[in-house]
Tab-separated table of C-alpha atoms and ligand atoms in Angstrom:
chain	number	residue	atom	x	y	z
G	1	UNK	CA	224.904	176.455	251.833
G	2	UNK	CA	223.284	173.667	250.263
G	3	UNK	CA	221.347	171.278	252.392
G	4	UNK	CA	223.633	168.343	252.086
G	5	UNK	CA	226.505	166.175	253.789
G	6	UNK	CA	229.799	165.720	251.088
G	7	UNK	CA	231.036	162.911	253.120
G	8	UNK	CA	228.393	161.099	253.078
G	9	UNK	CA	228.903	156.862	251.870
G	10	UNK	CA	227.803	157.015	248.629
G	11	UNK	CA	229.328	160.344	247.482
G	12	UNK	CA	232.654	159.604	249.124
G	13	UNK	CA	232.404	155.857	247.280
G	14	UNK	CA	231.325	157.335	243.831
G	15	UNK	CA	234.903	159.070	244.408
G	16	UNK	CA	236.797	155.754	245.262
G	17	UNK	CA	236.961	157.217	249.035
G	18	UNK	CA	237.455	154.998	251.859
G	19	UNK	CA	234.205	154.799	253.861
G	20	UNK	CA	233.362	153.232	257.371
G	21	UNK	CA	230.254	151.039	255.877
G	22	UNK	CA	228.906	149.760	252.088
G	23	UNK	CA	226.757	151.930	250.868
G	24	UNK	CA	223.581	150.956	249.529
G	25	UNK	CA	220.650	152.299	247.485
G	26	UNK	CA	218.328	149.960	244.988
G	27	UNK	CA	217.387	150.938	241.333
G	28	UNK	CA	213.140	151.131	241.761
G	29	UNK	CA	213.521	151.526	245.312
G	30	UNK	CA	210.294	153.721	245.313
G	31	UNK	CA	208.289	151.330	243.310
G	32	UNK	CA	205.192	149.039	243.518
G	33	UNK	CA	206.830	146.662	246.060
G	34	UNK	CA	206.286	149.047	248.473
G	35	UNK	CA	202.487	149.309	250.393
G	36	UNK	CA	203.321	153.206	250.454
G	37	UNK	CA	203.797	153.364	246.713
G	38	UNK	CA	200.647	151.683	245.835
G	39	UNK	CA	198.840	153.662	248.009
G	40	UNK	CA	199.749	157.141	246.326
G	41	UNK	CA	199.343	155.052	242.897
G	42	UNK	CA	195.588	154.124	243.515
G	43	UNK	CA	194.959	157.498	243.632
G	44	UNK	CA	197.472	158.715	240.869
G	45	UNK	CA	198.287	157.438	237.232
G	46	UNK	CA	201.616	157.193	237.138
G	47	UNK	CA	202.412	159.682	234.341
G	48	UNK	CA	200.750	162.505	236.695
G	49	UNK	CA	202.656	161.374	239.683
G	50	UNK	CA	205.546	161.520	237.937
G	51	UNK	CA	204.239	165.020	236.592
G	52	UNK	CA	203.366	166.308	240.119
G	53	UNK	CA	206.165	167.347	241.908
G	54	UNK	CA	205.025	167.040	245.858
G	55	UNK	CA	204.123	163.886	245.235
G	56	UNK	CA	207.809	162.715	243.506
G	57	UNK	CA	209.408	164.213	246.026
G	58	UNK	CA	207.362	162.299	248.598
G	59	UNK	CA	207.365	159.375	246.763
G	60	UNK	CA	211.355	159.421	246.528
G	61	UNK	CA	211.530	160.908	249.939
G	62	UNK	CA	209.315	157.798	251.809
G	63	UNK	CA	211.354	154.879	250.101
G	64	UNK	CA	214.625	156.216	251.225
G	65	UNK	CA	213.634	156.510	254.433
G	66	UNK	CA	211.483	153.288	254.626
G	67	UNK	CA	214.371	151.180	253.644
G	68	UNK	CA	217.163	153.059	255.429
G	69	UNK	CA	218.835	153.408	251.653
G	70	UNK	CA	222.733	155.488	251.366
G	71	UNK	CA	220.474	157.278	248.743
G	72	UNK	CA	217.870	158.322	247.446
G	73	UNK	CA	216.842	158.475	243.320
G	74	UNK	CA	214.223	161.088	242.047
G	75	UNK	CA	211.253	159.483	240.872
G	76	UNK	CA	210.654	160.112	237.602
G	77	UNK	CA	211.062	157.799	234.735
G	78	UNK	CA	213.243	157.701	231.674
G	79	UNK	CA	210.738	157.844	228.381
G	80	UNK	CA	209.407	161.251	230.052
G	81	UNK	CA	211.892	163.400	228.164
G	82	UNK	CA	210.721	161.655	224.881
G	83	UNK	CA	207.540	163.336	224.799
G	84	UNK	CA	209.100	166.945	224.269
G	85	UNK	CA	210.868	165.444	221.605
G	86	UNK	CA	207.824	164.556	219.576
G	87	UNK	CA	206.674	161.578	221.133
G	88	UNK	CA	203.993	160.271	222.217
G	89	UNK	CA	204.260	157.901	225.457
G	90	UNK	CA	201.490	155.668	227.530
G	91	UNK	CA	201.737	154.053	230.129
G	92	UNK	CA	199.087	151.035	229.282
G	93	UNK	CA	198.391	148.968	232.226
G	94	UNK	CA	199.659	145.734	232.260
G	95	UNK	CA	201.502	146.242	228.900
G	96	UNK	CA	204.456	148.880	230.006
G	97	UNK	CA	205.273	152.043	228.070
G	98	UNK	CA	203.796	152.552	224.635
G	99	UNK	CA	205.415	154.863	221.926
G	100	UNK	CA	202.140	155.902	219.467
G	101	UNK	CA	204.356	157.335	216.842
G	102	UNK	CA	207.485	155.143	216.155
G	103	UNK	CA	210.522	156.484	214.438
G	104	UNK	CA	211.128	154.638	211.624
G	105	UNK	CA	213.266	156.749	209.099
G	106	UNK	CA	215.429	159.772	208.318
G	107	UNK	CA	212.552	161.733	207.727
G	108	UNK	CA	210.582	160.560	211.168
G	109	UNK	CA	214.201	161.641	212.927
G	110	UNK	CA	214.072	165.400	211.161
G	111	UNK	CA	211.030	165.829	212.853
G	112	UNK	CA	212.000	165.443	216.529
G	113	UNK	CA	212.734	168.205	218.592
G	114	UNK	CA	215.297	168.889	220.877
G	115	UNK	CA	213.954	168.537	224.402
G	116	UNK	CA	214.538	172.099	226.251
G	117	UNK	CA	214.780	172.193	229.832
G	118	UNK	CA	211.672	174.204	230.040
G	119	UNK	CA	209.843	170.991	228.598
G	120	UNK	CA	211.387	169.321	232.155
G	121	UNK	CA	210.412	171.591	234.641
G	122	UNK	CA	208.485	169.650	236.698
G	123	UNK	CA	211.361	167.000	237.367
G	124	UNK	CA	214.024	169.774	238.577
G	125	UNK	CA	210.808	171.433	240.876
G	126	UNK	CA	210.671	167.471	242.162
G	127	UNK	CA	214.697	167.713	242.724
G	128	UNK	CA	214.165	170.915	244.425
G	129	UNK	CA	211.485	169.739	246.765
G	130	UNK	CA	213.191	166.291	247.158
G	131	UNK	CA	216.353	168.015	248.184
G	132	UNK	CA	214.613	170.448	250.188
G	133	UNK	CA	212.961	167.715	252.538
G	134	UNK	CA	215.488	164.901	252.239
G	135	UNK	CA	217.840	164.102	255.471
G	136	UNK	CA	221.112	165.941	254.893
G	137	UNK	CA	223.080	163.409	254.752
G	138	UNK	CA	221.145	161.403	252.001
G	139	UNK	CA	222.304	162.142	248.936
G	140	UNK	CA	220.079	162.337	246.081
G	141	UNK	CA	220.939	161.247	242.749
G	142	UNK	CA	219.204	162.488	239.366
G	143	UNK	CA	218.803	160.111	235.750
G	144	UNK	CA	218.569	159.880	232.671
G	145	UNK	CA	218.108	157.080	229.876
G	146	UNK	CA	220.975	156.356	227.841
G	147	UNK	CA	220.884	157.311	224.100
G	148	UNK	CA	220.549	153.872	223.419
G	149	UNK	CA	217.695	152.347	225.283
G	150	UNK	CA	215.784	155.634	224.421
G	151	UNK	CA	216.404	155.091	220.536
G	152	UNK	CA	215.603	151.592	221.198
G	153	UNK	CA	211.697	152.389	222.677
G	154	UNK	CA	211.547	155.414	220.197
G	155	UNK	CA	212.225	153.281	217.506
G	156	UNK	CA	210.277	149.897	218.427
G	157	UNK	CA	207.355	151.732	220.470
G	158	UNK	CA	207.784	150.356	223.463
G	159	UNK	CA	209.742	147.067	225.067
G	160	UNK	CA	211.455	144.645	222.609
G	161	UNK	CA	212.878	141.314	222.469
G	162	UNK	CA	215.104	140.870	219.350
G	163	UNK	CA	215.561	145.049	218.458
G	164	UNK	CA	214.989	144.068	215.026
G	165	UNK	CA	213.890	147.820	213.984
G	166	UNK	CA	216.315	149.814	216.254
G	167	UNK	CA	219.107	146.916	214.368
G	168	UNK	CA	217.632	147.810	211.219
G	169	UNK	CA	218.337	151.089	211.194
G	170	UNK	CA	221.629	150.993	212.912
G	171	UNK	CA	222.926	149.043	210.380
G	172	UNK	CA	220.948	149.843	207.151
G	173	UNK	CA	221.043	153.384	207.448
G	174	UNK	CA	224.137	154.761	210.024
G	175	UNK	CA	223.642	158.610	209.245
G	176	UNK	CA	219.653	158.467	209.978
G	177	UNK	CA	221.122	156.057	213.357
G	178	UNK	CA	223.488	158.534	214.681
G	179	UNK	CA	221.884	161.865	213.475
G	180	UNK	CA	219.099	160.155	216.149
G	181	UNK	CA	221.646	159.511	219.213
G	182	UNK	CA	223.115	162.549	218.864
G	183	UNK	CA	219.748	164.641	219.145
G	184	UNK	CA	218.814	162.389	221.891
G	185	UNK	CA	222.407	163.032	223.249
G	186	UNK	CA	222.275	167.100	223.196
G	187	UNK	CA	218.610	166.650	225.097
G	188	UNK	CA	219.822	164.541	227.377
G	189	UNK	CA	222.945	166.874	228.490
G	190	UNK	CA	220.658	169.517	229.134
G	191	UNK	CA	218.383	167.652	231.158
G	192	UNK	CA	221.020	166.136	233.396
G	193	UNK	CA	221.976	169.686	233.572
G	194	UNK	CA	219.131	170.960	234.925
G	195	UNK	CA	219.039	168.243	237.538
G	196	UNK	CA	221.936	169.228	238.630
G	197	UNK	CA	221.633	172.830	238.811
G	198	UNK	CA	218.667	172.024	240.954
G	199	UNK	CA	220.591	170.550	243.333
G	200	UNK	CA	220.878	166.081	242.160
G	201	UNK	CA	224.562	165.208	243.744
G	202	UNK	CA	225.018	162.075	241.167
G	203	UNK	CA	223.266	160.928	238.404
G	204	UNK	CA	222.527	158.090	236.585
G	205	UNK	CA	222.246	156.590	233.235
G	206	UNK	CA	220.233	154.326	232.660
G	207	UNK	CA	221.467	151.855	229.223
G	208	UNK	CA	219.579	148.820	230.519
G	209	UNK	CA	218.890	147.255	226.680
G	210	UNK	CA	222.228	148.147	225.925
G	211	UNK	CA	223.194	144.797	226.650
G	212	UNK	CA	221.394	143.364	223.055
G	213	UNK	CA	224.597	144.017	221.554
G	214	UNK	CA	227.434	142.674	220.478
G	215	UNK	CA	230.968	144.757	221.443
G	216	UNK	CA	231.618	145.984	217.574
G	217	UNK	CA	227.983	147.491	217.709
G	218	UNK	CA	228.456	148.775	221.024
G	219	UNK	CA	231.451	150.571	219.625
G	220	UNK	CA	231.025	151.786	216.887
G	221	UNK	CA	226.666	152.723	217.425
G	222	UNK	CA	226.504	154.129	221.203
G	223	UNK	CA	229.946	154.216	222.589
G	224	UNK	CA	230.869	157.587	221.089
G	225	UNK	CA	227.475	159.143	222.044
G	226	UNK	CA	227.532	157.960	225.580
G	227	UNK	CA	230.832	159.043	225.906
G	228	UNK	CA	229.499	162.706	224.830
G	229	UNK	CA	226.643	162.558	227.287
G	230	UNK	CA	229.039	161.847	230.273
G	231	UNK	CA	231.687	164.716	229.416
G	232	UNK	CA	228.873	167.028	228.838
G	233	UNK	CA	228.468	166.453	232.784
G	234	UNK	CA	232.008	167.712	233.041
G	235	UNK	CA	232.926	166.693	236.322
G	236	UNK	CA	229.866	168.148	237.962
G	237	UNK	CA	229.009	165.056	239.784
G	238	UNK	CA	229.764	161.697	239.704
G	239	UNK	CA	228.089	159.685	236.911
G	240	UNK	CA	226.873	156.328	237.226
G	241	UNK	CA	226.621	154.395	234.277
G	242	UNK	CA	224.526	151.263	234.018
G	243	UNK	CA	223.636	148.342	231.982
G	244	UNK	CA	222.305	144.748	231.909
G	245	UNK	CA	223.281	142.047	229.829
G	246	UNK	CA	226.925	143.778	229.720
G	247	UNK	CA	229.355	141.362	230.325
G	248	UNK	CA	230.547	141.541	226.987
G	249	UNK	CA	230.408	145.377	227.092
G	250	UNK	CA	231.963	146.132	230.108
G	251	UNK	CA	235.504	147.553	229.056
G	252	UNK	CA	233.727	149.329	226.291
G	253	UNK	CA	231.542	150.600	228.918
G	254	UNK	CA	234.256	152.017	231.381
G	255	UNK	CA	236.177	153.883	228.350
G	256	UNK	CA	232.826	155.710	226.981
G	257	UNK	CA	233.057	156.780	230.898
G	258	UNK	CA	231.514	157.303	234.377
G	259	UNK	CA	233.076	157.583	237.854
G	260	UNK	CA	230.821	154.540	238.767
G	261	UNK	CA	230.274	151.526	236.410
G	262	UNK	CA	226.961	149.195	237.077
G	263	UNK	CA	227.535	145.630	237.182
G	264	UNK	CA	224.597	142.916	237.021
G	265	UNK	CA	224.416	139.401	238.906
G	266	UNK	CA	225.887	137.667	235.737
G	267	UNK	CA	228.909	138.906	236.777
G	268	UNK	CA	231.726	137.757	239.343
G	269	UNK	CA	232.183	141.148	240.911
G	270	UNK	CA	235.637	140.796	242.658
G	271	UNK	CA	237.436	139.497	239.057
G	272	UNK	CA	235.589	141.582	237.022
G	273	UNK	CA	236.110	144.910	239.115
G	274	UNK	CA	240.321	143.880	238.753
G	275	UNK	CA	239.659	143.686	235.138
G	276	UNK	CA	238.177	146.721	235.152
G	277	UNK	CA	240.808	148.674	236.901
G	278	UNK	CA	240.614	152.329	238.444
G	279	UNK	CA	236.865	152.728	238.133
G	280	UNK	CA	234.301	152.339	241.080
G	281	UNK	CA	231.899	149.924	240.530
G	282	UNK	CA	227.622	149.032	241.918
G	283	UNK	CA	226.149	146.038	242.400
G	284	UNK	CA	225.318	143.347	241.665
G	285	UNK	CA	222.898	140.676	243.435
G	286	UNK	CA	220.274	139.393	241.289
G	287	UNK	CA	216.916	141.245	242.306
G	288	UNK	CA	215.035	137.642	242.459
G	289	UNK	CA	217.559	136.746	245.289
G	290	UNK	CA	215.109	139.012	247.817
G	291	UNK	CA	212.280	136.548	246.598
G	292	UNK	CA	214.646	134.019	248.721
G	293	UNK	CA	214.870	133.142	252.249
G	294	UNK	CA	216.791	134.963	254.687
G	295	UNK	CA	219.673	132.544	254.883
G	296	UNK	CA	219.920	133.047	250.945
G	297	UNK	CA	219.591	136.584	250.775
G	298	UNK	CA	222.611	136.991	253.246
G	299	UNK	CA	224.679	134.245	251.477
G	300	UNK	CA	224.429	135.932	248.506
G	301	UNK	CA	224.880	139.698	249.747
G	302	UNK	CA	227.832	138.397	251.818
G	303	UNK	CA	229.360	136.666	248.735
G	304	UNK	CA	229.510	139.781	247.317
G	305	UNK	CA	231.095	141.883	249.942
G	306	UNK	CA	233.825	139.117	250.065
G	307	UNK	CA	234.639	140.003	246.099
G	308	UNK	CA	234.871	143.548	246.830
G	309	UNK	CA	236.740	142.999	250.038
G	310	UNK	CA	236.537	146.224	251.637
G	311	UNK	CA	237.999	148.231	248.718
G	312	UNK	CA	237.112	151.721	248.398
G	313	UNK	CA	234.645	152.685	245.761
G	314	UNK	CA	231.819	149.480	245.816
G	315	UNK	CA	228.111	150.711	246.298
G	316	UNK	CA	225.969	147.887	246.746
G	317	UNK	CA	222.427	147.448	244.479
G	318	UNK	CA	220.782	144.893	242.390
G	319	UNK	CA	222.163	144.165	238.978
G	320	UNK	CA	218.789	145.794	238.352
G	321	UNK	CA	215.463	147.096	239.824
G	322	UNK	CA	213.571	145.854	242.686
G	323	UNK	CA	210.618	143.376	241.180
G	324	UNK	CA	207.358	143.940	242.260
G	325	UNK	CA	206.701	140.901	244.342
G	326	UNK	CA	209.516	141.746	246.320
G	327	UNK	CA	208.891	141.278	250.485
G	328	UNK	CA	209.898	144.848	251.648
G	329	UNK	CA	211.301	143.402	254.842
G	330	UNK	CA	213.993	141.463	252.642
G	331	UNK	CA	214.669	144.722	251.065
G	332	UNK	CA	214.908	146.352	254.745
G	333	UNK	CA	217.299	142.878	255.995
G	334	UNK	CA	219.835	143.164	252.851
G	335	UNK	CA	220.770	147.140	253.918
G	336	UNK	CA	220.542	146.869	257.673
G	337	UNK	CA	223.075	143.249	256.473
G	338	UNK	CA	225.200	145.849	254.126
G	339	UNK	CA	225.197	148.327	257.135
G	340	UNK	CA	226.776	146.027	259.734
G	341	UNK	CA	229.290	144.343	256.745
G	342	UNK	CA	231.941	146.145	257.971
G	343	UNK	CA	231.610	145.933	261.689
G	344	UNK	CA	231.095	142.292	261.460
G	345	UNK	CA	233.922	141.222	259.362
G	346	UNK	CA	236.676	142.871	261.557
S	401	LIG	O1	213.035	154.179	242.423
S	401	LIG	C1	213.566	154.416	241.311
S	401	LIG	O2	214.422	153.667	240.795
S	401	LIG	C2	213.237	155.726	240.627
S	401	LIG	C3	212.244	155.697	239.633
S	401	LIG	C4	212.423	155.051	238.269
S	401	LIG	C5	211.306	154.575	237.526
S	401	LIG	N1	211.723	154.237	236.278
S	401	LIG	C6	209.930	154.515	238.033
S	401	LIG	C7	208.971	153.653	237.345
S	401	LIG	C8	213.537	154.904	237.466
S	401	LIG	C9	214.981	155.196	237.781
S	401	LIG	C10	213.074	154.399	236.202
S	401	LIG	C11	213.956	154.167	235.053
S	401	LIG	C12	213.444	153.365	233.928
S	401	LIG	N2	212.233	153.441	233.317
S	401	LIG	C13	214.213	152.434	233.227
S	401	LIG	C14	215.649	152.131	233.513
S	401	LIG	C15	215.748	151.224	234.680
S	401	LIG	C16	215.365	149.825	234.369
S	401	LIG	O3	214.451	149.335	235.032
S	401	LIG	O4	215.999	149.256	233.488
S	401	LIG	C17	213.438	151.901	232.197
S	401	LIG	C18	213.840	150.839	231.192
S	401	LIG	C19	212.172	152.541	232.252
S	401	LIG	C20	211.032	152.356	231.346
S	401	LIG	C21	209.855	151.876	232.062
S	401	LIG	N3	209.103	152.624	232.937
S	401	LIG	C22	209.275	150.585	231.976
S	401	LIG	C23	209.806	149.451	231.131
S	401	LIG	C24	208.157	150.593	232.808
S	401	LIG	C25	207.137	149.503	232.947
S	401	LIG	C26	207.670	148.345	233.647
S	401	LIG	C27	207.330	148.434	235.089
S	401	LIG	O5	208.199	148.167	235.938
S	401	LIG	O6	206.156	148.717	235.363
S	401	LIG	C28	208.083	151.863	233.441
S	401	LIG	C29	207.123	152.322	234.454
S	401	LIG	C30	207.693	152.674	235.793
S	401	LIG	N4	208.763	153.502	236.000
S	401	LIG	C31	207.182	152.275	237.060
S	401	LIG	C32	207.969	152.895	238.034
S	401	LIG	C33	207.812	152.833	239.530
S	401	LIG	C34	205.982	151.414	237.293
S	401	LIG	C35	204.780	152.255	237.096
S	401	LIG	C36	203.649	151.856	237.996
S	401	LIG	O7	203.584	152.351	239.120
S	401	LIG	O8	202.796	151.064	237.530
């Protein structure tokens, strides 16, 4: 018998289940707001922490626990699966990830590989251990990039502001576009296969520059490939899928798929869930809002609850990840505030 609790909050609201409080996890919960973190990072570039699979798992493992999350999310990172595709990734301090070798062209595309799942080992040993030494009843969800924020670093090398390659070649040369998603897109299956197999109970994907474009694009350029990624799940687990900037992209969003749909803070959560119909939904407080006092923090967090109004099937998060400066007794205030929602409200 696995080592895990199916009723738990967040598996029983990634299902649209009733549960007796909000769950709540946070996208970079393990992350560099946290004294633990930057204690294992002094001693560990992050590429080999990632890499090293006692130390993900304790890593993961520490910021669940230290913040009382609903969940817990591997640590790992998204670009990692680029590199057995042909890339070459660095993390540069102070500049975030670099891609050495950009894709620029059909012929740059023929030349990637399809990632294996032996090229991922070390993230399904880190879901083992994870698993292994997590509390039963925390869940522990696995990720993955979408195909489109991937293309979008594989084809600018790194961060971007206007996406005028990745644009480029989506619209100056389709075939060389989508012969790119969809090798991204059978890589990706596999590797949120093998997370799953070694024992993730949800995962996530990740399309946070997704929001860049307009709905037409989104349509026609990703919505067919995500779509493909999410079936190739097949029901396994849930899927969460996630986005910023997606206001525009929302019912798009929902039909390419996902038992859970991410909402950011630019968002009204209670009007746009209705809109959105019979899908569950996470979010959505801005992360800057834990930069805020106490009194803030809870007005916004309980502003939220109000929208979703005890309906089955909300997870609370951030719209996105926890920022570095972030006070980790804010982060601790917000869940311990989501915990005691329910009780309060009557
Ligand atoms: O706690 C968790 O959420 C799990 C770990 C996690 C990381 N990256 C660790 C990380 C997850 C889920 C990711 C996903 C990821 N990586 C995304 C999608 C989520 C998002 O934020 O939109 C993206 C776009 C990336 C790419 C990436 N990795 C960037 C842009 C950066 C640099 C920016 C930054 O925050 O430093 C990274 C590095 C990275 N990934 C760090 C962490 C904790 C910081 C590395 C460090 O310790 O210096």
């Amino acid at each position: 018998m696995p080592n895990t609790d199916e009723n738990a909050p967040f598996l029983r609201a990634c299902r649209g289940l009733p549960v007796d409080h909000t769950p709540i996890w946070l996208m970079r919960q393990a992350g560099r707001y946290m004294q633990e973190y930057r204690e294992v990072r002094e001693r560990t570039p992050f590429i080999e922490l990632c890499k090293n699979s006692d130390l993900a798992a304790e890593v993961t493992v520490t910021a669940a626990e230290r913040i009382g999350a609903d969940a817990a999310i591997i640590f790992s990172d998204i670009l990692l699966i680029l590199v057995p595709m042909g890339m070459s990734l660095e993390y540069a301090k102070g500049d975030g990830p670099i891609l050495h070798n950009p894709v620029r062209d059909a012929a740059g595309i023929h030349q990637l590989k399809e990632a294996e799942k032996e090229s991922m080992t070390f993230v399904f040993d880190a879901v083992r251990k994870t698993r292994a030494s997590l509390r039963p009843e925390t869940p522990l969800i696995g990720f993955c990039g979408a195909p489109f924020t991937l293309a979008s670093y594989m084809i600018e090398g790194g961060g971007s502001r206007n996406y005028i390659e990745t644009k480029k070649m989506m619209y100056g040369d389709p075939g060389a576009w989508h012969a790119l998603m969809e090798v991204l897109t059978r890589s990706l299956a596999k590797y949120l296969k093998g997370q799953i197999e070694a024992g993730a109970q949800a995962v996530q994907i990740f399309d946070s520059w997704v929001g860049c474009l307009s709905p037409a694009d989104y349509r026609d350029f990703v919505l067919p490939h995500s779509r493909s990624l999410i079936e190739s799940v097949g029901g396994d687990v849930p899927v969460l899928h996630f986005g910023t900037g997606t206001t525009t992209l929302l019912d798009f969003m929902r039909d390419a798929g996902g038992d859970v749909i991410g909402l950011d803070w630019r968002v009204n959560l209670g009007e746009t869930w209705d809109r959105l119909g019979k899908v569950n939904v996470q979010g959505n407080m801005d992360p800057c809002v834990l930069l805020a006092d106490r009194g803030f923090i809870k007005k916004t967090a309980e502003e939220i609850l109000r929208q979703a109004n005890g309906r089955p099937g909300h997870i609370f998060n951030l719209g996105h990840g926890v920022l570095p400066p972030t006070p980790v007794d804010n982060v601790k205030f917000l869940v311990d505030l989501v915990h005691e929602w329910r009780a309060n409200s009557g």
